[in-house]
Amino acid sequence: MTTNTNDELAQIFEGWSSTVGKPTLKDNARMTTRGVDVFYGEKQAIFGVDLDIGKNEVLAMIGPSGCGKSTFLRTLNRMNDTIDICRVKGDIHLDGDNIYDKKMDVVNLRARVGMVFQKPNPFPKSIYDNVAYGPRIHGLVTRKAELDEIVETALQKASIWNEVKDRLDQPATGLSGGQQQRLCIARTIAVSPEVILMDEPCSALDPIATARIEELIAELSENFTIAIVTHSMQQAARVSSRTAYFHLGRLVEVGATDKIFTAPEHRLTEDYITGRFG
Amino acid sequence: MTNQLNAIERLAEVKQERMQKNLKARYAKEKRFQVYGIMSICLGMAFLAMLLGTIFYGGASSFMTSEIKLTINYDPDVIGVTDLTDEDELKWADWRGLLSTSLAERFPEVSGRSAVRQRNALVSSIAEYSLRDRLLANPEKLGTSEEIWIVADDEIDAVMKGQVDRTVPESERRITDLQLSLIDSLEAEGEIRQKFNTTFFTAGDSREPEQAGIRGAMIGSFYTLLVTLLLSFPIGVAAAIYLEEFAPQNRLTEVIEVNINNLAAVPSIVFGLLGLAVFINVFHLPRSAPVVGGLVLTLMTLPTIIISSRSAIKAVPPSIREAALGLGASKMQMVMHHVLPLAMPGMLTGTIIGMAQALGETAPLLMIGMVAFIADIPGGPLDPATVLPVQVYLWSDLPERAFVAKTSGAIMVLLGFLAIMNLLAVYLRKKFEKTW
């Protein structure tokens, strides 16, 4: 079998009707998206995506570069709002609330759907202040002791407490890349979000730091719903329970991770996971 | 195989030889470039040294002044005043008489109208007022006498500083042979001395060089810059934040951006004319006042501050903004908590550079009347005042020789302030700078 040319892909998507597998869940869905289209100006980046993210599951989104998986992820907490030319169509619900509704406050939404970015981006402040920032701006705590407890718990859950407990007042920028990323995760969970979005959280990290983050993702899934975009198929296979494969802005196939990696139904998925392109 | 070599193989044979030649040329080029660089730096340094050298050489003498020791007898008969609290009597008091009597006692041998006039011209023509102030402050001195140092006339001061050529004929000097002999006798007795010129820093402007100081101009500059800073920093920073973070990207903001860049290049005198037309003629703000000067300089400084603040804001990494927004910070919180602190060093640097420009600005202030001769030290931003660079301009125009030195002295003070402001900029940048 040869690599697909663009013409062939266009043919495949010509009669595009629906995603292979089970994109929607009967119950137990935390976030649901129906018919989501995303446009950058005139150019359409996402085509009619229906996808559910279940409670306490880790959903991995994979696909070749430019397939729209990061764009899709960023529609889930409206981070695309910051881009002037970006428009989103379709329904996205979080626990039954339409997040693109006029009544939905974006500040409130982002406190419910946290995000961890590709590059560790701690604030140039102390470790403590980084974690305390979210609870502070949302007015979640009334006493210093309460805040101390939240910071400690968040750092423990991000399994970085032991490394930083003696230097909470030191600048966060002095930490190593892997520590910074775990600090960013602690910062995200300190506001107790329902969903955590991770946009290639390990792509700037070495293998050891990556392994620690992956362990952490498994632990966090006990309390949080996680959607992770990743370039690494091995990572998707290791951390996720469900995997969604994106191609050229379409959600091609969704299914249990085991099944996607062992018996993909769609030809494109198979080509991708067997390394024919991507 | 053919025994014809292909291009790459042929190249391999001559490669080393050619490369050696090429390398030599490359290194020579590099060296030449370095020499050009060093030469241009040396040239620049030489011109700077020349500039500073002439200013310091010419200005150093303005920091010294000459004084003559005289025995002053506060004789009520000479002054013509018996009651120091009587305003009417004070109006007619002869303070000059105190000095001329004292000089007559010191040099009894001088006689004749012309000679007496030359003798009296030894001391500053307005030294009598310091005597008046001294007596009014200590009324018990009336009727007593004391030895005090009286400021010498600027021509006498020039002799003391060795600026007068005694060999030229008397008719071509501003100082007579008689005066020279009197100075020599004073010097022999140790009754004339040079000391640090505190008047230069404590007095306002004056027509008499020995009494002229730059305090008025310093205070005027201070009030003008204060008004400029208080207005231009908040307005400039707010405009930069709005344009960078909140304004939609459309035709209007593009037009605004182009216009701000254009304003930065508008000749400053145009701002002066604008200030005259708007602040003085329409709003009737006082003429010659630092508040109007500050307003005009604000208009002039704003583009500098806005442009530098915008680039400082642009330099804040987008990842920091994303982090704040991702946690649910509002746009305002993102700006206030993260963007502003990180952009602050750049903003402050731009502001201080703008302030330094404003400190050295002359032309727009001429337009709003800050070029007037003002002897009083301004007590507030609404009082008439002048500023340091305008003072330099005013003094450079005066004929008395002593004002030449004063001009350079004022330039030195101005340069001192500029150096302090630039050091402050470096300090603030270091203090607020954070790495990420």
XYZ file of C-alpha atoms in Angstrom, chain A residues 25-270:
246
model
C -21.547 7.862 24.931
C -24.980 6.870 26.171
C -24.574 8.264 29.635
C -21.598 9.176 31.766
C -20.566 11.978 29.371
C -18.917 15.029 30.943
C -18.467 17.007 27.761
C -20.369 16.537 24.534
C -19.675 18.144 21.174
C -22.147 17.988 18.292
C -21.452 19.149 14.752
C -18.507 21.346 15.697
C -17.051 23.371 12.835
C -14.110 25.719 13.393
C -13.056 28.382 10.928
C -9.958 30.535 10.790
C -11.245 33.367 8.643
C -12.382 31.682 5.418
C -10.474 28.493 6.025
C -12.310 25.673 7.765
C -10.127 23.793 10.229
C -12.629 21.399 11.852
C -15.493 19.640 10.079
C -18.561 18.526 12.011
C -17.016 16.789 14.961
C -19.318 14.783 17.278
C -17.425 13.539 20.293
C -18.158 12.816 23.940
C -15.670 12.840 26.775
C -16.731 10.540 29.605
C -16.386 11.166 33.308
C -12.960 10.235 34.689
C -11.733 8.893 31.404
C -8.510 9.809 29.648
C -9.284 10.568 26.043
C -6.279 10.797 23.732
C -6.474 12.695 20.471
C -3.943 11.704 17.862
C -3.335 12.532 14.252
C -0.771 13.984 11.884
C 0.418 17.578 12.242
C -2.195 20.123 11.221
C -5.081 17.689 11.617
C -6.926 20.061 13.968
C -6.597 18.108 17.187
C -5.128 21.080 19.103
C -7.692 23.445 17.595
C -10.458 21.109 18.685
C -9.010 20.844 22.188
C -8.887 24.628 22.511
C -12.555 24.981 21.598
C -13.365 22.976 24.728
C -12.435 25.829 27.084
C -12.840 28.597 24.531
C -9.139 29.414 24.372
C -9.782 30.086 20.692
C -11.708 33.190 21.755
C -8.406 35.016 21.980
C -7.887 34.593 18.234
C -9.864 37.294 16.461
C -10.480 35.452 13.189
C -11.501 32.164 14.796
C -15.198 31.171 14.690
C -16.775 28.107 16.254
C -20.096 26.585 15.155
C -22.007 23.707 16.699
C -22.858 22.688 20.242
C -20.407 22.006 23.023
C -21.870 21.124 26.397
C -20.191 20.724 29.747
C -22.418 18.820 32.184
C -25.408 19.962 30.194
C -24.372 23.650 30.014
C -23.775 25.057 26.542
C -20.324 26.609 26.836
C -20.808 28.901 23.812
C -24.053 30.226 25.276
C -24.153 33.974 25.837
C -24.935 33.347 29.497
C -21.807 31.204 29.933
C -19.062 33.226 31.579
C -15.740 32.349 30.006
C -13.884 33.005 33.267
C -16.154 30.552 35.027
C -15.785 28.035 32.189
C -12.007 28.080 32.390
C -12.170 27.511 36.124
C -14.157 24.342 35.297
C -12.099 23.267 32.287
C -8.391 23.758 33.042
C -5.592 23.569 30.548
C -1.967 22.429 30.496
C 0.089 23.732 27.594
C 2.743 22.312 25.320
C 5.571 24.369 26.763
C 5.775 24.645 30.555
C 4.675 28.217 31.259
C 4.997 28.997 34.968
C 4.541 32.636 35.931
C 7.797 34.386 36.849
C 6.700 34.334 40.480
C 7.336 32.034 43.422
C 6.264 28.387 43.320
C 3.647 29.102 45.989
C 2.213 32.085 44.115
C 1.971 30.068 40.911
C -0.262 27.489 42.527
C -2.144 30.007 44.654
C -2.911 32.247 41.666
C -6.062 30.428 40.494
C -7.741 30.164 43.914
C -6.835 33.802 44.600
C -8.278 35.348 41.431
C -11.484 33.343 41.732
C -11.833 34.239 45.421
C -12.007 30.581 46.402
C -10.323 30.932 49.769
C -10.921 33.168 52.725
C -8.070 32.264 55.041
C -4.333 31.913 54.535
C -4.349 28.477 56.165
C -6.952 27.272 53.681
C -4.842 28.486 50.782
C -1.731 26.836 52.226
C -3.633 23.573 52.384
C -4.865 23.882 48.793
C -1.363 24.648 47.528
C 0.078 21.678 49.395
C -2.617 19.297 48.187
C -2.311 20.463 44.587
C 1.461 20.051 44.661
C 1.081 16.598 46.219
C -1.431 15.513 43.591
C 0.962 16.724 40.903
C 3.654 14.650 42.697
C 6.054 17.537 42.987
C 5.487 18.388 46.666
C 8.536 16.536 47.938
C 10.811 18.346 45.527
C 9.592 21.858 46.264
C 8.208 21.851 49.820
C 11.367 23.546 51.185
C 11.539 26.193 48.479
C 7.961 27.368 47.957
C 9.103 30.977 47.995
C 11.708 30.438 45.275
C 11.033 31.456 41.681
C 9.220 28.791 39.682
C 11.405 29.556 36.689
C 14.339 27.992 38.534
C 12.781 24.513 38.301
C 13.687 22.005 35.598
C 11.425 21.614 32.571
C 9.697 18.494 33.908
C 9.219 20.072 37.337
C 7.819 23.199 35.715
C 5.274 21.136 33.781
C 4.190 19.301 36.939
C 3.933 22.694 38.653
C 1.676 23.853 35.816
C -0.474 20.774 36.376
C -0.602 21.572 40.105
C -1.588 25.139 39.233
C -4.393 23.815 37.040
C -5.801 21.380 39.589
C -5.617 23.958 42.406
C -8.917 25.451 41.200
C -10.497 21.976 41.237
C -11.556 21.806 37.568
C -13.913 19.135 36.246
C -11.972 18.617 33.042
C -8.257 19.033 32.344
C -7.166 19.641 28.760
C -3.566 18.798 27.949
C -2.019 20.026 24.720
C 1.025 17.842 24.045
C 2.201 18.263 27.642
C 5.366 16.197 27.196
C 6.629 17.392 23.841
C 9.229 19.684 25.437
C 10.360 17.129 28.022
C 12.971 14.371 28.226
C 11.902 10.699 28.494
C 12.250 10.511 32.275
C 10.194 13.654 32.869
C 7.696 12.331 30.305
C 7.337 9.072 32.210
C 6.605 10.965 35.423
C 3.914 13.069 33.734
C 2.353 9.939 32.252
C 2.205 8.296 35.689
C 0.664 11.467 36.990
C -2.027 11.457 34.282
C -3.049 7.962 35.348
C -3.341 9.082 38.980
C -5.239 12.246 38.102
C -7.843 10.345 36.114
C -9.251 9.081 39.405
C -10.491 12.602 40.162
C -10.583 14.438 36.860
C -11.682 13.993 33.280
C -8.682 14.385 31.004
C -8.457 15.103 27.287
C -4.915 14.911 25.985
C -3.540 15.780 22.567
C -0.343 13.947 21.775
C 2.061 13.371 18.924
C 3.300 10.175 20.399
C 1.204 7.090 19.683
C 3.057 5.195 22.418
C 1.988 7.845 24.875
C -1.622 7.635 23.730
C -1.475 3.874 24.134
C 0.044 4.117 27.608
C -2.157 6.776 29.219
C -5.563 6.752 27.574
C -8.626 4.576 27.787
C -10.180 5.946 24.595
C -8.462 7.310 21.522
C -9.750 9.625 18.819
C -7.989 9.821 15.466
C -8.197 13.159 13.586
C -7.287 13.712 9.975
C -7.531 16.984 8.007
C -10.031 18.418 10.440
C -12.270 15.312 10.507
C -12.691 12.935 13.383
C -11.975 9.705 11.534
C -12.272 7.065 14.198
C -12.919 6.812 17.909
C -12.732 3.748 20.066
C -11.195 2.004 23.047
C -7.450 2.564 22.926
C -6.689 -1.186 22.765
C -8.951 -1.591 19.780
C -7.665 1.487 17.879
C -4.088 0.314 18.177
C -4.721 -3.357 17.457
C -7.678 -3.468 15.109
C -8.442 -0.067 13.575
C -11.456 -0.083 11.308
C -10.691 2.900 9.058
C -7.942 2.685 6.467
C -6.508 6.106 7.421
C -6.247 5.136 11.090
C -4.438 1.990 10.160
